Amino acid sequence: MEKEKNISFSNTGHFSLDEDIASTRNCENMIGVTQIPLGIAGPLAISSFSSTNQELRTKNYFIPLATTEGALVASVSRGCKAIGESGGADVEVEDVGATRGPVFRVGNMKEGRKLEDFLKNNFSQLQEVAAKTSRHIMLKTYAVSGAGTYRFVRFSFDTKDAMGLNMVTIATTALASYIYEAIHIPCVDISGNFCVDKKPSWLNFIQKRGKAVRAEVIMPASVVGDVLKTTPQKFYDAWLAKCMMGSAMSGSMGFNAQFANILAALFIATGQDPAHVAECSIGMTTTEITSNGDLYVSVHLPDLMVGTVGGGTGLATQKEALELLGVSGGDDGKNAVVLAGIIGAVILAGELSLLASLSQGSLACAHESLARGKVQKL
Amino acid sequence: MEKEKNISFSNTGHFSLDEDIASTRNCENMIGVTQIPLGIAGPLAISSFSSTNQELRTKNYFIPLATTEGALVASVSRGCKAIGESGGADVEVEDVGATRGPVFRVGNMKEGRKLEDFLKNNFSQLQEVAAKTSRHIMLKTYAVSGAGTYRFVRFSFDTKDAMGLNMVTIATTALASYIYEAIHIPCVDISGNFCVDKKPSWLNFIQKRGKAVRAEVIMPASVVGDVLKTTPQKFYDAWLAKCMMGSAMSGSMGFNAQFANILAALFIATGQDPAHVAECSIGMTTTEITSNGDLYVSVHLPDLMVGTVGGGTGLATQKEALELLGVSGGDDGKNAVVLAGIIGAVILAGELSLLASLSQGSLACAHESLARGKVQKL
Amino acid sequence: MEKEKNISFSNTGHFSLDEDIASTRNCENMIGVTQIPLGIAGPLAISSFSSTNQELRTKNYFIPLATTEGALVASVSRGCKAIGESGGADVEVEDVGATRGPVFRVGNMKEGRKLEDFLKNNFSQLQEVAAKTSRHIMLKTYAVSGAGTYRFVRFSFDTKDAMGLNMVTIATTALASYIYEAIHIPCVDISGNFCVDKKPSWLNFIQKRGKAVRAEVIMPASVVGDVLKTTPQKFYDAWLAKCMMGSAMSGSMGFNAQFANILAALFIATGQDPAHVAECSIGMTTTEITSNGDLYVSVHLPDLMVGTVGGGTGLATQKEALELLGVSGGDDGKNAVVLAGIIGAVILAGELSLLASLSQGSLACAHESLARGKVQKL
Amino acid sequence: MEKEKNISFSNTGHFSLDEDIASTRNCENMIGVTQIPLGIAGPLAISSFSSTNQELRTKNYFIPLATTEGALVASVSRGCKAIGESGGADVEVEDVGATRGPVFRVGNMKEGRKLEDFLKNNFSQLQEVAAKTSRHIMLKTYAVSGAGTYRFVRFSFDTKDAMGLNMVTIATTALASYIYEAIHIPCVDISGNFCVDKKPSWLNFIQKRGKAVRAEVIMPASVVGDVLKTTPQKFYDAWLAKCMMGSAMSGSMGFNAQFANILAALFIATGQDPAHVAECSIGMTTTEITSNGDLYVSVHLPDLMVGTVGGGTGLATQKEALELLGVSGGDDGKNAVVLAGIIGAVILAGELSLLASLSQGSLACAHESLARGKVQKL
């Protein structure tokens, strides 16, 4: 692998953390490291890659997954194989923006309108205030909501290749200060759970956050049989029963099979904040059987908070994982978009594999597995 | 620390993974490890510890947190200090059980009643079937729901000190097989998103899963001022605006400040499955000002899936973290209960610290911070 | 009032209501009546009728619908015809119970356990306390939940043929009083939105309230074509797109087409409380194409709060509607069960008709309709 | 029918409705009317009335409530009195627009982008297409979402004084036809539960629908005591426990006390569609104690679908109720806005009265009530 990708895994292979840097930037009172096994899945073929602004170059990717859960890497690899033999996945990334949702307190509705009017009439000034806090940030849009004397403002920022939460906190603090000086309406929480950060929410599902990613593939019935060991119909039935009926009956925001498993492994491997699994795992998988009997499968992730600079992305082993994907460091926002798209495609691979396993779980198989003391990992 | 706790950190301090074991049990196609900085917060004082069946011994804990997000360890330590100076936190753990929610397909409602009748009339046999799959598992209860021809059965198991998902999958496969042989009603997904595993759901919020944990503390106003640098009233206002109003306005299942941050760091450090952050981060923080002006704060986690044996808990660095907490390995279910309780108390510490920071975020402070190029981390 | 407002109430004043009775029991400061057109749909054939305790006699029903929305009666009648030509609908009613969810305040978690222990250890006494408030009420079960110092107790009662909210309020007040006297834990709201009364909630969706009703029918493809003017495949596609995909994407609790339309018309006609539409309209419609090409359709209403005595059921026109259905007055709980089952079947008829209309809405039809200045009512 | 069922319709048949009109426009197979007692609450004082475009004239209103639930009119009147003695309620109406959310099927993501591009590049043409279907309708905005091959387009229209659902259905049908002819992307449901019509949904809560209404009042502590028989603190405690804690714990979209009760009575009285209670009852009540000890209470209704022309508003008794409010018929959209604002203020009155009752429900009172055989109606 080192040779093929022209990357050195000198750090991943042994404890190599620059303790001085990590203990300053990433962790206080640091006593060492936790080690998570890192496996490689793939190759994963992306056949078209569309972002908000551009068509991106496509290629095959080897996928770094840090996990302690056996079978995950093998499961993703199987999904990658199915995608590859189907000609690759199509991926679409919308660069929505990192959001902060401070909460202001007004005296009454009339003062609430004053706040709304101020925001509307001073948007370019607000953009200037935000821009002064970092050369990598731009205020894109905002929205206001609220009840009683609470007014929640959801600021949305372009943060280039950074996931950007620290940047948007600083910018939002400056914005709240500017607003207070101008109209004396105080902010009582810089983060008012209207961001919504690291919590599952319908607001993020509906209005999206970070990157919104879709990935899809059409698999010939023969690939479904040969690689996934199931049929389009069985796959469809397993999907409908679990991802739609089950999630609806349980009041879930996750209409999918295992977004969280894949996200956690990718986030840890590539230095993302694993707490974001709480919000990023919402979303939907869809399937259908095409008119000629093939299987269409898609994933929709409305809320993917990822970056290729800042946070844990600079740590040695994490940086190597990003290099493996070709997206380490900043590139005017493009690296973060590509990372998001790759994640979407890996999520798709994970859904293919798990739903196929569930669908083929005939009771005969179950008997046999039990006899052998083995069982399909979920 | 090593001396004080009489534990050797020989593994955490350098790359030490037994690659043969890890690559067999935890990760396929393994090429090395991802290293996450590990910091120690605390000590954290628990003053009373009640579980479903027993009063547990209390003591002070040092808390291992694996994180790449600067300020998290310091933030938790501040919360621990506030708890300690208030006499410690009270903790309560309900041992709910690990659940699997397979989905069966019936021909019509009448056959659905046949399934319900069978489950009701054969519960002890079902318990025997489950017990045969492992000596560590016991079927506790079940519930049936569904619409149309879908019937979701939520089996709940005691899995002792294991988080237990693999065990319950094997047991549920055996149960589904037993049911099919008896009444010919097929299971179409062993996991029908009625578990609900690794997805935020109201079902888990309402009916709980794994361990349900509460922790609470009453902090004298002086401690709130000295340690948390805020006042009970400001803290209360910040909580109400963010955790209740903000979460309600955004359609969130997380009525809290930062459950996910703490869970992710603890889960990675102690070998839990970090994908469970998706479901475990739902829950609620409450506060009130007592009649004598002190500050009561509590956390409620209805869905905590953790264990001290199996999965990643056997890896070297993770095992050391569990040893630091005194809960490594199995102890007839008690270690997992204690771990859950400790997690509840750490979550409480995290809420104290972040809500205090938010509440004290006066605009004067914000100005100063901006001038210094620094800002409170959220 | 007429003079003051210079308005003639010539229509409102003209009515048949026994003003003495209505103004005493149903409405204060009564000036007359609002008149809602009452149409009759059907006949509706129910071919099997199962309740929790018994098989009920089946027959054909004429359905009273009070509505101001044109096309509703015709739409339901078309659904009834499709059901009739398919051999009738099967109906299943679970008599869950009317719930009240008072909220108690405890000093801390320990006192919370005291409350839970008291409820567990004194259940038969609680049943006696409740029974003393009415000879028509029985406390069936209870559940406790809560966070911080809030403890929500959800009492579930058998209220015979009454919807029963007033009865359960009186009983719950007596229970709260009994609890307070015994253990001095105060109730701060007799109704703590844990009932959950007249609000859509996942609690009611998951744990059910009042009557839980299912109805289903298998329609031969020929009936789908002749009566509903569509095909099983088109119907299925319209259902999946709207009731599952659309409702999931919009964060709805209503995975159905028009439960609310039918409920409102039936509730007004039969003297139910129309405010209950807020909660009763949650639920799910499912469809599938059977192996021989027929169309299976079902509805699931987990939360139907209805009765045949009390409230508006005693008013003259409403009583006549109940008599039309053969369920006026009390019959040891059986009339309310039958009413609930009929409602389920009418809801099914409404879903059939609207989903068929949506599915057949080819653009050619749309053109024609527009040309004629007409359009399918939704 | 009378003969067949052996029932006398002597009451139902006695009415004043113009049967020819009602049976043509409002109800098929009409056999008479259902009569609902109509009471008058108030007067209700509105002290300021702000809409999106203008300040509206304020005055006192008598409120028509059609209800079979005893105590409702008295309860609202008490709330009106408290508002009046506090100087009146302030009301704010945002004219959001009536929405329809058709669902289109695309072949893949690329075709989905084609749809999005078409909508963006042809918005003025779409406005023209919509405008041709009625002189009372204007397409204001749209939004697109979706997963897999489903694309949901939420069109938002200005429908003047009509609630407008039929108008927007016709306009959306024309739009779907136009889109299909231009780019051959078919609409599979004209209403794809992305409207979201007559179902509770987070989409409507977050993005609003129809009119979004807020109303607020500051009540001197003396008024709270004299009229509402409670204290600001008790009221606040009852609100927090029920509307925030209880609704959060039960997964409800209704953070309020009794929106649905008031809406149902007003909707029936004024000829609105009572099925809309399913969606309009979502929303939030807030309270706080001001620095000088008074009580601030507000209501927020994000989704109020009402009109003063069309539907049931033309029926004789309903029209009289609208005339009582001074908003019968069309007035370039202003009457519907005023009606929405009045409804907001009545909802506020209802919250005041019920929360006051709950908060004063001391156990002593409960005892007394039980002794007298009476109990506070909820």
Short mmCIF file of N, CA, C and O in Angstrom, two decimals, chain A residues 180-247:
data_model
loop_
_atom_site.label_atom_id
_atom_site.label_comp_id
_atom_site.label_asym_id
_atom_site.label_seq_id
_atom_site.Cartn_x
_atom_site.Cartn_y
_atom_site.Cartn_z
N TYR A 180 -25.14 43.79 19.80
CA TYR A 180 -25.43 44.37 21.11
C TYR A 180 -25.07 45.86 21.15
O TYR A 180 -25.83 46.68 21.67
N GLU A 181 -23.93 46.19 20.60
CA GLU A 181 -23.52 47.60 20.60
C GLU A 181 -24.47 48.46 19.78
O GLU A 181 -24.74 49.60 20.13
N ALA A 182 -24.99 47.89 18.72
CA ALA A 182 -25.86 48.68 17.84
C ALA A 182 -27.27 48.83 18.39
O ALA A 182 -27.84 49.92 18.36
N ILE A 183 -27.84 47.75 18.89
CA ILE A 183 -29.26 47.83 19.28
C ILE A 183 -29.53 47.31 20.70
O ILE A 183 -30.68 47.16 21.09
N HIS A 184 -28.47 47.01 21.42
CA HIS A 184 -28.59 46.65 22.85
C HIS A 184 -29.50 45.45 23.11
O HIS A 184 -30.20 45.40 24.12
N ILE A 185 -29.48 44.52 22.19
CA ILE A 185 -30.19 43.25 22.41
C ILE A 185 -29.14 42.19 22.75
O ILE A 185 -28.26 41.91 21.93
N PRO A 186 -29.20 41.63 23.96
CA PRO A 186 -28.12 40.74 24.41
C PRO A 186 -28.28 39.30 23.92
O PRO A 186 -29.38 38.80 23.75
N CYS A 187 -27.14 38.68 23.71
CA CYS A 187 -27.06 37.25 23.40
C CYS A 187 -26.86 36.50 24.71
O CYS A 187 -25.95 36.83 25.48
N VAL A 188 -27.71 35.52 24.99
CA VAL A 188 -27.58 34.81 26.26
C VAL A 188 -26.88 33.45 26.13
O VAL A 188 -26.47 32.88 27.13
N ASP A 189 -26.78 32.93 24.93
CA ASP A 189 -25.98 31.73 24.66
C ASP A 189 -25.41 31.89 23.26
O ASP A 189 -26.17 32.03 22.30
N ILE A 190 -24.11 31.86 23.14
CA ILE A 190 -23.51 31.94 21.79
C ILE A 190 -23.93 30.73 20.96
O ILE A 190 -24.05 30.79 19.75
N SER A 191 -24.16 29.62 21.65
CA SER A 191 -24.68 28.43 20.98
C SER A 191 -25.99 28.05 21.65
O SER A 191 -26.01 27.57 22.77
N GLY A 192 -27.10 28.29 20.95
CA GLY A 192 -28.41 28.12 21.57
C GLY A 192 -29.14 26.87 21.13
O GLY A 192 -30.38 26.85 21.12
N ASN A 193 -28.40 25.81 20.78
CA ASN A 193 -29.00 24.57 20.25
C ASN A 193 -29.90 24.85 19.06
O ASN A 193 -30.86 24.15 18.80
N PHE A 194 -29.52 25.89 18.35
CA PHE A 194 -30.18 26.17 17.08
C PHE A 194 -29.13 26.10 15.96
O PHE A 194 -29.37 26.54 14.85
N CYS A 195 -27.97 25.52 16.34
CA CYS A 195 -26.87 25.39 15.36
C CYS A 195 -27.19 24.28 14.37
O CYS A 195 -27.01 24.50 13.19
N VAL A 196 -27.64 23.08 14.74
CA VAL A 196 -27.68 22.45 16.03
C VAL A 196 -26.45 21.57 16.12
O VAL A 196 -26.30 20.67 15.28
N ASP A 197 -25.60 21.78 17.10
CA ASP A 197 -24.30 21.11 17.14
C ASP A 197 -24.32 19.85 17.99
O ASP A 197 -24.65 19.89 19.17
N LYS A 198 -23.99 18.74 17.36
CA LYS A 198 -23.77 17.47 18.05
C LYS A 198 -25.02 16.94 18.76
O LYS A 198 -24.92 16.32 19.82
N LYS A 199 -26.16 17.26 18.19
CA LYS A 199 -27.43 16.71 18.67
C LYS A 199 -28.28 16.39 17.44
O LYS A 199 -28.32 17.19 16.52
N PRO A 200 -28.98 15.27 17.46
CA PRO A 200 -29.87 14.99 16.33
C PRO A 200 -31.02 15.98 16.35
O PRO A 200 -31.59 16.25 17.41
N SER A 201 -31.37 16.52 15.19
CA SER A 201 -32.44 17.52 15.15
C SER A 201 -33.09 17.55 13.79
O SER A 201 -32.44 17.33 12.77
N TRP A 202 -34.38 17.83 13.79
CA TRP A 202 -35.09 18.01 12.52
C TRP A 202 -34.67 19.28 11.82
O TRP A 202 -34.74 19.37 10.60
N LEU A 203 -34.21 20.26 12.57
CA LEU A 203 -33.74 21.49 11.93
C LEU A 203 -32.59 21.18 10.97
O LEU A 203 -32.58 21.64 9.83
N ASN A 204 -31.63 20.39 11.44
CA ASN A 204 -30.51 20.04 10.57
C ASN A 204 -30.94 19.09 9.45
O ASN A 204 -30.44 19.18 8.33
N PHE A 205 -31.86 18.20 9.76
CA PHE A 205 -32.35 17.28 8.73
C PHE A 205 -33.00 18.08 7.60
O PHE A 205 -32.75 17.84 6.41
N ILE A 206 -33.79 19.06 7.96
CA ILE A 206 -34.58 19.81 6.98
C ILE A 206 -33.78 20.92 6.32
O ILE A 206 -33.83 21.10 5.12
N GLN A 207 -33.03 21.69 7.13
CA GLN A 207 -32.32 22.83 6.54
C GLN A 207 -30.86 22.54 6.27
O GLN A 207 -30.14 23.38 5.75
N LYS A 208 -30.40 21.36 6.64
CA LYS A 208 -29.05 20.91 6.34
C LYS A 208 -27.97 21.71 7.08
O LYS A 208 -28.23 22.82 7.57
N ARG A 209 -26.79 21.11 7.17
CA ARG A 209 -25.67 21.74 7.89
C ARG A 209 -24.37 21.15 7.36
O ARG A 209 -24.30 19.97 7.05
N GLY A 210 -23.34 21.97 7.33
CA GLY A 210 -22.04 21.50 6.86
C GLY A 210 -22.12 21.18 5.38
O GLY A 210 -22.40 22.04 4.55
N LYS A 211 -21.89 19.91 5.05
CA LYS A 211 -22.08 19.46 3.67
C LYS A 211 -23.31 18.56 3.63
O LYS A 211 -23.50 17.74 4.52
N ALA A 212 -24.13 18.70 2.60
CA ALA A 212 -25.22 17.76 2.35
C ALA A 212 -24.76 16.86 1.22
O ALA A 212 -24.38 17.36 0.16
N VAL A 213 -24.78 15.56 1.45
CA VAL A 213 -24.17 14.63 0.49
C VAL A 213 -25.18 13.58 0.06
O VAL A 213 -25.93 13.06 0.88
N ARG A 214 -25.18 13.31 -1.24
CA ARG A 214 -25.95 12.18 -1.77
C ARG A 214 -24.99 11.30 -2.56
O ARG A 214 -24.08 11.78 -3.22
N ALA A 215 -25.23 9.99 -2.50
CA ALA A 215 -24.47 9.05 -3.33
C ALA A 215 -25.44 8.00 -3.81
O ALA A 215 -26.40 7.65 -3.11
N GLU A 216 -25.22 7.48 -5.01
CA GLU A 216 -26.15 6.49 -5.56
C GLU A 216 -25.42 5.53 -6.48
O GLU A 216 -24.34 5.84 -7.00
N VAL A 217 -26.01 4.37 -6.66
CA VAL A 217 -25.43 3.39 -7.57
C VAL A 217 -26.58 2.54 -8.13
O VAL A 217 -27.58 2.31 -7.45
N ILE A 218 -26.42 2.12 -9.38
CA ILE A 218 -27.34 1.13 -9.96
C ILE A 218 -26.56 -0.16 -10.14
O ILE A 218 -25.57 -0.19 -10.87
N MET A 219 -26.99 -1.19 -9.42
CA MET A 219 -26.27 -2.46 -9.46
C MET A 219 -27.02 -3.47 -10.32
O MET A 219 -28.19 -3.77 -10.03
N PRO A 220 -26.38 -4.02 -11.34
CA PRO A 220 -27.01 -5.09 -12.11
C PRO A 220 -27.39 -6.24 -11.18
O PRO A 220 -26.68 -6.52 -10.20
N ALA A 221 -28.48 -6.89 -11.49
CA ALA A 221 -28.94 -8.00 -10.65
C ALA A 221 -27.84 -9.04 -10.48
O ALA A 221 -27.73 -9.67 -9.42
N SER A 222 -27.02 -9.19 -11.50
CA SER A 222 -25.95 -10.20 -11.42
C SER A 222 -24.93 -9.82 -10.34
O SER A 222 -24.44 -10.67 -9.61
N VAL A 223 -24.63 -8.55 -10.23
CA VAL A 223 -23.69 -8.11 -9.18
C VAL A 223 -24.33 -8.29 -7.81
O VAL A 223 -23.68 -8.72 -6.85
N VAL A 224 -25.61 -7.95 -7.72
CA VAL A 224 -26.31 -8.15 -6.45
C VAL A 224 -26.21 -9.61 -6.02
O VAL A 224 -25.98 -9.92 -4.86
N GLY A 225 -26.36 -10.51 -6.98
CA GLY A 225 -26.27 -11.94 -6.67
C GLY A 225 -24.85 -12.38 -6.37
O GLY A 225 -24.59 -13.02 -5.35
N ASP A 226 -23.92 -12.01 -7.25
CA ASP A 226 -22.55 -12.52 -7.13
C ASP A 226 -21.82 -11.94 -5.93
O ASP A 226 -21.15 -12.65 -5.19
N VAL A 227 -21.93 -10.64 -5.75
CA VAL A 227 -21.15 -9.99 -4.69
C VAL A 227 -21.92 -9.89 -3.38
O VAL A 227 -21.38 -10.15 -2.31
N LEU A 228 -23.18 -9.52 -3.48
CA LEU A 228 -23.95 -9.30 -2.24
C LEU A 228 -24.76 -10.52 -1.82
O LEU A 228 -25.40 -10.51 -0.78
N LYS A 229 -24.75 -11.55 -2.65
CA LYS A 229 -25.38 -12.82 -2.29
C LYS A 229 -26.86 -12.68 -1.95
O LYS A 229 -27.38 -13.33 -1.03
N THR A 230 -27.53 -11.78 -2.63
CA THR A 230 -28.96 -11.62 -2.40
C THR A 230 -29.61 -11.24 -3.73
O THR A 230 -28.95 -11.27 -4.77
N THR A 231 -30.89 -10.92 -3.69
CA THR A 231 -31.57 -10.49 -4.91
C THR A 231 -32.08 -9.06 -4.72
O THR A 231 -32.28 -8.62 -3.58
N PRO A 232 -32.28 -8.36 -5.83
CA PRO A 232 -32.84 -7.00 -5.70
C PRO A 232 -34.13 -6.98 -4.86
O PRO A 232 -34.31 -6.09 -4.03
N GLN A 233 -35.00 -7.96 -5.07
CA GLN A 233 -36.27 -7.96 -4.34
C GLN A 233 -36.06 -8.16 -2.84
O GLN A 233 -36.67 -7.47 -2.02
N LYS A 234 -35.20 -9.12 -2.49
CA LYS A 234 -34.94 -9.35 -1.06
C LYS A 234 -34.30 -8.12 -0.40
O LYS A 234 -34.61 -7.76 0.73
N PHE A 235 -33.40 -7.50 -1.15
CA PHE A 235 -32.73 -6.31 -0.65
C PHE A 235 -33.76 -5.20 -0.41
O PHE A 235 -33.78 -4.56 0.64
N TYR A 236 -34.62 -5.02 -1.40
CA TYR A 236 -35.66 -3.98 -1.30
C TYR A 236 -36.56 -4.24 -0.09
O TYR A 236 -36.87 -3.34 0.69
N ASP A 237 -36.97 -5.50 0.07
CA ASP A 237 -37.86 -5.83 1.19
C ASP A 237 -37.19 -5.56 2.54
O ASP A 237 -37.82 -5.04 3.47
N ALA A 238 -35.91 -5.93 2.64
CA ALA A 238 -35.20 -5.70 3.90
C ALA A 238 -35.07 -4.20 4.19
O ALA A 238 -35.21 -3.75 5.33
N TRP A 239 -34.80 -3.42 3.13
CA TRP A 239 -34.69 -1.97 3.29
C TRP A 239 -36.02 -1.37 3.75
O TRP A 239 -36.07 -0.59 4.70
N LEU A 240 -37.11 -1.73 3.04
CA LEU A 240 -38.39 -1.10 3.36
C LEU A 240 -38.82 -1.42 4.80
O LEU A 240 -39.28 -0.55 5.54
N ALA A 241 -38.63 -2.68 5.19
CA ALA A 241 -39.05 -3.11 6.53
C ALA A 241 -38.25 -2.40 7.62
O ALA A 241 -38.80 -2.00 8.64
N LYS A 242 -36.96 -2.27 7.40
CA LYS A 242 -36.08 -1.72 8.43
C LYS A 242 -35.99 -0.19 8.36
O LYS A 242 -36.32 0.50 9.32
N CYS A 243 -35.53 0.30 7.22
CA CYS A 243 -35.17 1.72 7.16
C CYS A 243 -36.38 2.65 7.10
O CYS A 243 -36.30 3.80 7.54
N MET A 244 -37.48 2.18 6.52
CA MET A 244 -38.66 3.04 6.46
C MET A 244 -39.68 2.67 7.55
O MET A 244 -40.00 3.48 8.40
N MET A 245 -40.16 1.42 7.51
CA MET A 245 -41.19 1.03 8.47
C MET A 245 -40.65 1.07 9.91
O MET A 245 -41.28 1.64 10.80
N GLY A 246 -39.52 0.45 10.12
CA GLY A 246 -38.97 0.38 11.48
C GLY A 246 -38.63 1.75 12.02
O GLY A 246 -38.96 2.08 13.17
N SER A 247 -37.98 2.56 11.20
CA SER A 247 -37.60 3.89 11.69
C SER A 247 -38.81 4.77 11.92
O SER A 247 -38.84 5.59 12.85
#
